[in-house]
MMTF fields as JSON, N, C-alpha, C and O atoms, coordinates in Angstrom:
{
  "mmtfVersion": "1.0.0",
  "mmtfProducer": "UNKNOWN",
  "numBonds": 475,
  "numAtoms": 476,
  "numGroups": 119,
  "numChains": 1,
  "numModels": 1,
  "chainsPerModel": [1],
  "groupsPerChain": [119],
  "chainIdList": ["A"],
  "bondAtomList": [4, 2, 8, 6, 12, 10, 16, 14, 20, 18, 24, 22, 28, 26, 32, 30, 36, 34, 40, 38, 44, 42, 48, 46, 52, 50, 56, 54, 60, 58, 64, 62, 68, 66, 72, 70, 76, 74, 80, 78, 84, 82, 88, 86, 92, 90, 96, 94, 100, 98, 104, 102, 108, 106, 112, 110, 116, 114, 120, 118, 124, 122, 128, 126, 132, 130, 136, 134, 140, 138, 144, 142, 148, 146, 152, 150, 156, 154, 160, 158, 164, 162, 168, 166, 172, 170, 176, 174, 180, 178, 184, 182, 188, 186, 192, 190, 196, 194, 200, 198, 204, 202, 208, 206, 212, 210, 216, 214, 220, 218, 224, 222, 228, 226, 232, 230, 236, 234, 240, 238, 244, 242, 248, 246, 252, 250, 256, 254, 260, 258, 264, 262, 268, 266, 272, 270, 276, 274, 280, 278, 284, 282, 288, 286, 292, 290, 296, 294, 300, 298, 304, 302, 308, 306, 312, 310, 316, 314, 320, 318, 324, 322, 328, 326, 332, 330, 336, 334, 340, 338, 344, 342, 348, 346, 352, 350, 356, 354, 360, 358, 364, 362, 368, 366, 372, 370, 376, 374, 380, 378, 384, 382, 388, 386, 392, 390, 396, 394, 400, 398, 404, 402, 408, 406, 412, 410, 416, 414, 420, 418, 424, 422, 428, 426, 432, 430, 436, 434, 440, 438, 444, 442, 448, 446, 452, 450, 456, 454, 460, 458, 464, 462, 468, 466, 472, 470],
  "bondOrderList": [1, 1, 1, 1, 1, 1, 1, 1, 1, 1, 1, 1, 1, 1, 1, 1, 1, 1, 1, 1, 1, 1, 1, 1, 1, 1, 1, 1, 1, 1, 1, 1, 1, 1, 1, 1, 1, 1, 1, 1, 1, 1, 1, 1, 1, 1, 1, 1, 1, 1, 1, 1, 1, 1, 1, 1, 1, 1, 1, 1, 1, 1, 1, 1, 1, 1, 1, 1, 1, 1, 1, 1, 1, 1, 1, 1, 1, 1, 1, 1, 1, 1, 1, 1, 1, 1, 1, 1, 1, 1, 1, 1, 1, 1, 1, 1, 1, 1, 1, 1, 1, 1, 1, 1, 1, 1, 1, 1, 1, 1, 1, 1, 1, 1, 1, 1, 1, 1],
  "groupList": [{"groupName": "UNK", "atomNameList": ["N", "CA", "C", "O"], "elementList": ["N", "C", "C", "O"], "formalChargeList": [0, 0, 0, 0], "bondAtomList": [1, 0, 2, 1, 3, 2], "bondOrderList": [1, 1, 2], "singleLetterCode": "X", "chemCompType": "L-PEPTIDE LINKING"}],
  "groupTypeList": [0, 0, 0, 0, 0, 0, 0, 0, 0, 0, 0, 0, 0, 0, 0, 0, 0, 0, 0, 0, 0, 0, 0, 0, 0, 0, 0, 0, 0, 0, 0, 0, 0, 0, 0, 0, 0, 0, 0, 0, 0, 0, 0, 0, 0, 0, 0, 0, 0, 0, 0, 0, 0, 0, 0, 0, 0, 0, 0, 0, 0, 0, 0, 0, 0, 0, 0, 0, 0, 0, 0, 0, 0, 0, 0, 0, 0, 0, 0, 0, 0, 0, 0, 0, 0, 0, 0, 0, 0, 0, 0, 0, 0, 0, 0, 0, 0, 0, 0, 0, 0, 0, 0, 0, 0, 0, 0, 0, 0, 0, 0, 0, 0, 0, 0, 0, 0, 0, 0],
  "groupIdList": [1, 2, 3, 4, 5, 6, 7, 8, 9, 10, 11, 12, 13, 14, 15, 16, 17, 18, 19, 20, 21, 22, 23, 24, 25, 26, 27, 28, 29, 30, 31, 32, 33, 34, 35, 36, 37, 38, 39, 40, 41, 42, 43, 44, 45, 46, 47, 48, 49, 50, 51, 52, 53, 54, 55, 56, 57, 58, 59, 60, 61, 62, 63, 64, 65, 66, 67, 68, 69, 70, 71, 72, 73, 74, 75, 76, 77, 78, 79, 80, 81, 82, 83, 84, 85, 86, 87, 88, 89, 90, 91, 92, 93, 94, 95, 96, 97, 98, 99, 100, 101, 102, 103, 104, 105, 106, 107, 108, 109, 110, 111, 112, 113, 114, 115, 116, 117, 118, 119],
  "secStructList": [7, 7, 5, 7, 7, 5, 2, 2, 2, 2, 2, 2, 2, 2, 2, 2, 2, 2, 2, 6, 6, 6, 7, 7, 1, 3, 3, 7, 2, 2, 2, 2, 2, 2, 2, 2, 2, 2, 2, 2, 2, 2, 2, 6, 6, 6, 6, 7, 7, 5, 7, 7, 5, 7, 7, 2, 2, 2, 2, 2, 2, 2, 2, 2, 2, 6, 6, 6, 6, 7, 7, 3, 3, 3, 3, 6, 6, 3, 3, 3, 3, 3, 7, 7, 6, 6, 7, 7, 2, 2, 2, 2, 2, 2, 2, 2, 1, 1, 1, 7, 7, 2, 2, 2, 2, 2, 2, 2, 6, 1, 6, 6, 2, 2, 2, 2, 2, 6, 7],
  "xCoordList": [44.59, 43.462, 43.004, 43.645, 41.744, 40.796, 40.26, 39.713, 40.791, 40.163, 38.809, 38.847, 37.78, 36.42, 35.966, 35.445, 36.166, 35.904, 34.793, 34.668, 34.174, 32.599, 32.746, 33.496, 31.477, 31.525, 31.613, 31.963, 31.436, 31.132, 32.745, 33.028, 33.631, 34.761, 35.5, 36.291, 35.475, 35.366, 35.203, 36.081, 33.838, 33.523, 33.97, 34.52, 33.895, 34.418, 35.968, 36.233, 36.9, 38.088, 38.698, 39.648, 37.798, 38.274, 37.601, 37.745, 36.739, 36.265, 36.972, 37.204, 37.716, 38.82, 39.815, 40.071, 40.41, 41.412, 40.999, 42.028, 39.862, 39.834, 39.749, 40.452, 39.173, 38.679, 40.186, 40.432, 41.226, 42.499, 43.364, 44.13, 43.019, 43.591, 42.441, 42.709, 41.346, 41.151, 39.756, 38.971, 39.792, 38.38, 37.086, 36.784, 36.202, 35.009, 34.59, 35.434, 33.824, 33.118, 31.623, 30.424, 32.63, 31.863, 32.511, 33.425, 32.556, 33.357, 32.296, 31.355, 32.559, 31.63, 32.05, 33.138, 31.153, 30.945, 32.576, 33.087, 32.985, 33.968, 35.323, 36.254, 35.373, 36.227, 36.586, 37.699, 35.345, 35.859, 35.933, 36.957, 35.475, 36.017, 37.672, 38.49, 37.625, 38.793, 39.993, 40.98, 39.703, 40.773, 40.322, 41.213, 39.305, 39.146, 40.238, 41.203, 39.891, 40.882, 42.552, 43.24, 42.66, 44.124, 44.477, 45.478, 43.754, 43.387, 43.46, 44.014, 42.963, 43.165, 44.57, 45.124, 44.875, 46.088, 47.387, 48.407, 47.182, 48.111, 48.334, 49.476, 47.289, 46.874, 47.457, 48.09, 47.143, 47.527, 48.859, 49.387, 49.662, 51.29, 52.062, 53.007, 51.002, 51.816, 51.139, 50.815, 51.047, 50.251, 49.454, 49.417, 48.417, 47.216, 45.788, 45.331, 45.226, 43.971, 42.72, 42.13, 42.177, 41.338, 40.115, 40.271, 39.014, 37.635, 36.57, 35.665, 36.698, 35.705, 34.342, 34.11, 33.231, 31.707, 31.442, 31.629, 30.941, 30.154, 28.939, 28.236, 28.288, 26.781, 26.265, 26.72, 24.946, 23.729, 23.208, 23.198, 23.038, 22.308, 23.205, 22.776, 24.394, 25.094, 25.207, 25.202, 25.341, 25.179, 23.59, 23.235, 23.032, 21.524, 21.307, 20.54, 22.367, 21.998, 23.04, 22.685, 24.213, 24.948, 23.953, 23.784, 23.354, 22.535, 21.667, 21.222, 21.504, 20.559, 20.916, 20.373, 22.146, 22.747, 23.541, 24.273, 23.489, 24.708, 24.247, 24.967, 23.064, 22.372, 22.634, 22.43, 23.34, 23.567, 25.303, 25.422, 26.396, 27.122, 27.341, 28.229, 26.01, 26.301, 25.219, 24.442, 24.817, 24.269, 24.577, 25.683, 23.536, 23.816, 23.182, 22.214, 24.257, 23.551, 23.888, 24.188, 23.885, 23.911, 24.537, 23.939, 25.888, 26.382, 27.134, 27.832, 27.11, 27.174, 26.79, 27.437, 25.734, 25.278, 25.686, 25.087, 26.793, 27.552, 27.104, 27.362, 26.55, 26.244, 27.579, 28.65, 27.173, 28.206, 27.757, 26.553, 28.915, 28.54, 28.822, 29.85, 27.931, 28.148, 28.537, 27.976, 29.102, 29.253, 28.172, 28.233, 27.436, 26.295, 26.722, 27.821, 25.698, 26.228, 26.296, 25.412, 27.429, 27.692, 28.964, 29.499, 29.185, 29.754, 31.191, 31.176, 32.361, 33.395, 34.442, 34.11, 36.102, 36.891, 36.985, 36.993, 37.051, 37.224, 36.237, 36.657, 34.533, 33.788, 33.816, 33.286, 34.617, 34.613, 35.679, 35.43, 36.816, 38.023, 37.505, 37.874, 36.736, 36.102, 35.31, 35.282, 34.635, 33.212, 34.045, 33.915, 34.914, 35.441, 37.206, 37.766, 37.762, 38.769, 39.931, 41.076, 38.732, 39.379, 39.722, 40.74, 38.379, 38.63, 39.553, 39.516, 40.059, 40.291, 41.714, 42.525, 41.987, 43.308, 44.586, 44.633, 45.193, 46.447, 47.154, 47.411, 47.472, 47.616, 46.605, 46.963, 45.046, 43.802, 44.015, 43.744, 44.529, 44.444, 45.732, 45.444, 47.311, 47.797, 47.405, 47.644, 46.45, 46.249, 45.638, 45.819, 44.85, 43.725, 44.251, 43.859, 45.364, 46.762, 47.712, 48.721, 47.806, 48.987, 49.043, 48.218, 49.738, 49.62, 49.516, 49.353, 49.692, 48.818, 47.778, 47.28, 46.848, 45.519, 44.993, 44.236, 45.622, 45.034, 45.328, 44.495, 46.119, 46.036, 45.022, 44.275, 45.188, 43.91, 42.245, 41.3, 42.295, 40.918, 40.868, 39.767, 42.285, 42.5, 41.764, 40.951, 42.022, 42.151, 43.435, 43.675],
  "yCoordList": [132.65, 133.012, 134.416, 135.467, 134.169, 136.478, 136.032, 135.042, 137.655, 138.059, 139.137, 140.063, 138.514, 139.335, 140.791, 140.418, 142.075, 143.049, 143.969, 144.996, 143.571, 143.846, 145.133, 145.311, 145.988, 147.117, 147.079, 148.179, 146.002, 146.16, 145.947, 146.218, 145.576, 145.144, 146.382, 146.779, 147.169, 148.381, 149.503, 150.247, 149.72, 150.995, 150.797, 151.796, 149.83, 149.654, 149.588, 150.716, 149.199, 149.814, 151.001, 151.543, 151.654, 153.419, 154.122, 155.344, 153.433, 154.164, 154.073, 155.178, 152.774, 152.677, 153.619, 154.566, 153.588, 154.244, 155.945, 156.618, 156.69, 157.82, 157.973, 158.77, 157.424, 157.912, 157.958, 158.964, 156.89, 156.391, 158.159, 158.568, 158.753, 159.864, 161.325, 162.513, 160.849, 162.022, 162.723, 163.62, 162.287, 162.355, 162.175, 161.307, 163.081, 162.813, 161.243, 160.711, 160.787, 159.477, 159.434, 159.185, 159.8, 160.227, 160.163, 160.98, 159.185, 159.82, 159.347, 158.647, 159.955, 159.986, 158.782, 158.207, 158.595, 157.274, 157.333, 156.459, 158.899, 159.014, 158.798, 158.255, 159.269, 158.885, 157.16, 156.692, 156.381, 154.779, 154.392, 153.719, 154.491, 154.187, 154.283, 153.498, 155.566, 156.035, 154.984, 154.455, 154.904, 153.828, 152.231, 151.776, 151.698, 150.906, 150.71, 149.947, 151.478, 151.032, 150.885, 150.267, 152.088, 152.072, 150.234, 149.574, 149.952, 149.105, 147.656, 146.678, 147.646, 147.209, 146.96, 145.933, 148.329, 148.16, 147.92, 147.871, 147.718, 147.221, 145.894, 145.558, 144.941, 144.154, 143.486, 142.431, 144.241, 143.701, 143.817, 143.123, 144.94, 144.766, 143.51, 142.87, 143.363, 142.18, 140.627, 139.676, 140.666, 139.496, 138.876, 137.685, 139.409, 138.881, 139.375, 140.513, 138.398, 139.164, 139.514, 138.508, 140.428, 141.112, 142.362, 143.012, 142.15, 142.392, 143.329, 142.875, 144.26, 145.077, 144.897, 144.915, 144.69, 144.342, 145.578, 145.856, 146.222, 148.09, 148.001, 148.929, 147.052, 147.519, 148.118, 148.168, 148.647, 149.012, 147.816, 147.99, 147.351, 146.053, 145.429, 145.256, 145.244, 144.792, 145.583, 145.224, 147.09, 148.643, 148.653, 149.283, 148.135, 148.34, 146.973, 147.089, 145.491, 144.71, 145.449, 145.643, 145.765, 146.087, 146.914, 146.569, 147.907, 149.009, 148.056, 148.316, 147.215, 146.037, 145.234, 145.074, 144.73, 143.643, 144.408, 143.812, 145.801, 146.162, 147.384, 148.356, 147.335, 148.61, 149.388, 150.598, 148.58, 148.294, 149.657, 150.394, 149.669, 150.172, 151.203, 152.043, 150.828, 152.028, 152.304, 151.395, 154.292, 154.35, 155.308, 155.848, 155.678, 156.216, 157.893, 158.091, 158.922, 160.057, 160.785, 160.196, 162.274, 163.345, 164.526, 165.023, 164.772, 165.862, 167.017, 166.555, 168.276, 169.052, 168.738, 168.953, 168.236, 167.776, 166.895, 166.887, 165.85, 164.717, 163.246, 163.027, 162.304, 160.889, 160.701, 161.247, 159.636, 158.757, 158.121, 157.874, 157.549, 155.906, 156.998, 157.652, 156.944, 156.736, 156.103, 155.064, 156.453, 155.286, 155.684, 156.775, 154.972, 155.031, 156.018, 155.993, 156.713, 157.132, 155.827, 154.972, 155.764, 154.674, 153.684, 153.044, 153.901, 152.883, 153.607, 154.721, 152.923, 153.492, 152.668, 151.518, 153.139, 151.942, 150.385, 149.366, 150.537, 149.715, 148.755, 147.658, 148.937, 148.034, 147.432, 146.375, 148.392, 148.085, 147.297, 146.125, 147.469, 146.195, 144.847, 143.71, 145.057, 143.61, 142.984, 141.78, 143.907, 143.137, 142.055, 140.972, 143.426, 143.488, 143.235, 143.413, 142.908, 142.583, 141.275, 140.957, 140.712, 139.174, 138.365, 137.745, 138.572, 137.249, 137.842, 137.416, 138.542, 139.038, 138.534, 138.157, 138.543, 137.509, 138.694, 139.889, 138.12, 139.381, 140.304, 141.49, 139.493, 140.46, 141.865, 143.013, 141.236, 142.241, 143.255, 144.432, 142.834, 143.498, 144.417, 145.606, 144.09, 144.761, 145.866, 146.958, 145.56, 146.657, 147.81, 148.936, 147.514, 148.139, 149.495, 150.637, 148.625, 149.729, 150.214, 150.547, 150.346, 150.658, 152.132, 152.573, 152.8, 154.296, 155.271, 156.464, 154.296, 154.886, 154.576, 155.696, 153.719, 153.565, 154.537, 155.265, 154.652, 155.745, 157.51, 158.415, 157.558, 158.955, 158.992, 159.907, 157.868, 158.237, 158.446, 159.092, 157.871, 158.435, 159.929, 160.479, 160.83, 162.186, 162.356, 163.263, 161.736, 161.87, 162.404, 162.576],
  "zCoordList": [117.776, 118.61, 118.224, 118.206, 117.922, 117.904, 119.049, 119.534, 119.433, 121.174, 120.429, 119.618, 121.117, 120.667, 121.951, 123.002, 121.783, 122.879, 122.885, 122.217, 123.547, 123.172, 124.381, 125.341, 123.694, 124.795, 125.712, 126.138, 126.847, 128.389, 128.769, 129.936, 128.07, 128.531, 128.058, 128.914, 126.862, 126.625, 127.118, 127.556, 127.062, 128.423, 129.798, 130.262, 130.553, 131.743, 131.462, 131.878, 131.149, 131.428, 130.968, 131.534, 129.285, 129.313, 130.42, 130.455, 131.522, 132.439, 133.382, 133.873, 134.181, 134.859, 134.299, 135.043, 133.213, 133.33, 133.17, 133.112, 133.096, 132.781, 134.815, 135.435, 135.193, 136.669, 137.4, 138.065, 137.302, 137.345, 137.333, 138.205, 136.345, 135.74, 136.259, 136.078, 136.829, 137.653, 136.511, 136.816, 135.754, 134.925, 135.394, 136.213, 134.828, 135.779, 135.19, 134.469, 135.36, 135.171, 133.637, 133.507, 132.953, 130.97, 130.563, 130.682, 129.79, 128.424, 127.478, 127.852, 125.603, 125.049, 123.724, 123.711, 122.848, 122.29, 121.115, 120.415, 121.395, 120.26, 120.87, 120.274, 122.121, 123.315, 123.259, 123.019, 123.544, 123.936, 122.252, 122.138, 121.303, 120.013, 119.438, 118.958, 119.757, 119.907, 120.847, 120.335, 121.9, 123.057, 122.047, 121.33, 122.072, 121.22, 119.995, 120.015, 119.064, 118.666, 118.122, 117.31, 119.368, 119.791, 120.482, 120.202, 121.058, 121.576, 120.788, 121.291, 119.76, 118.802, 117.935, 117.543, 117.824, 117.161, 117.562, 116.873, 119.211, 119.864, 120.167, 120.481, 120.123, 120.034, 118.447, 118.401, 117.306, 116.027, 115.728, 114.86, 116.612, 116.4, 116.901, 116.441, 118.454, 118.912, 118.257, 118.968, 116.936, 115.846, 116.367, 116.057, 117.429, 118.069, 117.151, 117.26, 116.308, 116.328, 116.887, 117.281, 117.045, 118.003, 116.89, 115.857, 117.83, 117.034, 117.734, 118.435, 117.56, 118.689, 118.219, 117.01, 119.256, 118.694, 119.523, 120.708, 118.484, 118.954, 118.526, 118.924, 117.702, 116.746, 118.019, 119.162, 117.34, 118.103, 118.94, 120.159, 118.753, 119.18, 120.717, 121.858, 120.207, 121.326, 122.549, 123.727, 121.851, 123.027, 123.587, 124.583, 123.057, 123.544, 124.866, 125.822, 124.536, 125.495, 126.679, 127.841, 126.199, 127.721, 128.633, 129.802, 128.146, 128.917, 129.691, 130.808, 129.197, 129.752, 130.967, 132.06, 130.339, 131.444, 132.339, 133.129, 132.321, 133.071, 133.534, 133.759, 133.674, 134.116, 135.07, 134.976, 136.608, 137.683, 137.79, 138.769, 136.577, 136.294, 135.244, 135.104, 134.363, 133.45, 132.83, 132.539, 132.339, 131.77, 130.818, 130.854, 129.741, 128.128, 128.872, 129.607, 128.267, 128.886, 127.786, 126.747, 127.866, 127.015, 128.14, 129.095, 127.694, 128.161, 127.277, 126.375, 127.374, 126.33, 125.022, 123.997, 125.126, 123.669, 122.883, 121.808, 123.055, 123.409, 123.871, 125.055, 123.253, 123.803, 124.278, 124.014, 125.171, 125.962, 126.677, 126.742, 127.644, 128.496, 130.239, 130.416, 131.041, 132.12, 133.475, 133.823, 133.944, 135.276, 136.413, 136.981, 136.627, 137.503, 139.028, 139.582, 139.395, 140.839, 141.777, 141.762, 142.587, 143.54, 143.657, 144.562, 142.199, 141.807, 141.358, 140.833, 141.593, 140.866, 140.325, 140.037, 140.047, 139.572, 140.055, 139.364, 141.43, 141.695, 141.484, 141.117, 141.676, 141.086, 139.696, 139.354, 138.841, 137.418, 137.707, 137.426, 138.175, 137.781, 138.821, 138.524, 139.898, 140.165, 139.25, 138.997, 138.743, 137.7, 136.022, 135.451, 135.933, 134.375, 134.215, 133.134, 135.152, 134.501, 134.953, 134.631, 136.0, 136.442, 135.306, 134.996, 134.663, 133.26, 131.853, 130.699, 132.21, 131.158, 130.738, 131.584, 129.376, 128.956, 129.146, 128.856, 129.53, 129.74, 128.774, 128.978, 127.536, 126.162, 126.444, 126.707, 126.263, 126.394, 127.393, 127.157, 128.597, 129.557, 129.476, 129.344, 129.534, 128.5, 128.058, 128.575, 126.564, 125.645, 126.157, 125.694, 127.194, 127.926, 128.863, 129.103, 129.213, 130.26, 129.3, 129.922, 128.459, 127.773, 127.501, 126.7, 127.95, 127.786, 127.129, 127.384, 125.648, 123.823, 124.285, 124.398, 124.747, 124.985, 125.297, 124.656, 126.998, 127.263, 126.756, 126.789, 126.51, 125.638, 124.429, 124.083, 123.94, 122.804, 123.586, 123.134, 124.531, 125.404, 125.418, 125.403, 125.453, 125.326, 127.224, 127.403, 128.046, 129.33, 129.746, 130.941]
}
């Protein structure tokens, strides 16, 4: 089986876990790449393969479909993913992490993950 992890499943849980840890609610595009593919490679130790979809294109529909939770901002001169005012972890682990396969979910918590967020 390849587990396919497209940004929205992405940004919403390095955002769970940065808020989790007391982080403001930003991190930047080098930040969730970064957890990505720690994320990844945790995933490839335990002989699962797994595929992060980052293009432009796919980042341009999340902003779309997910407008409601997140948006693209500029802080210290820095792109990144926002978490909308209103909204916080807990909406993200209702929205984003029911369906999620447990290996994935796993990788997502795993505490190399989150250090590579550098949270």
């Amino acid at each position: 089986m390849c587990f396919y992890i497209g940004i929205e499943d992405l940004a919403a849980n390095a955002l769970i876990e940065a808020l989790e840890k007391g982080h403001t609610p930003f991190l930047t595009y080098s930040e969730i790449e970064n957890y990505g593919a720690e994320v990844i490679h945790i995933l490839n130790k335990q002989k699962e393969k797994a595929v992060l979809i980052l293009s432009r294109d796919n980042t341009n529909a999340f902003f779309r479909n997910y407008s409601e939770y997140f948006e693209e901002r500029i802080e210290n001169g820095v792109s990144g993913i926002a978490l909308q005012e209103g909204k916080d972890a807990e909406d993200l682990i209702e929205q984003f992490r029911g369906y999620l396969a447990l290996d994935v979910l796993m990788a997502f918590v795993n505490e190399k993950s989150i250090q590579a967020l550098g949270v």
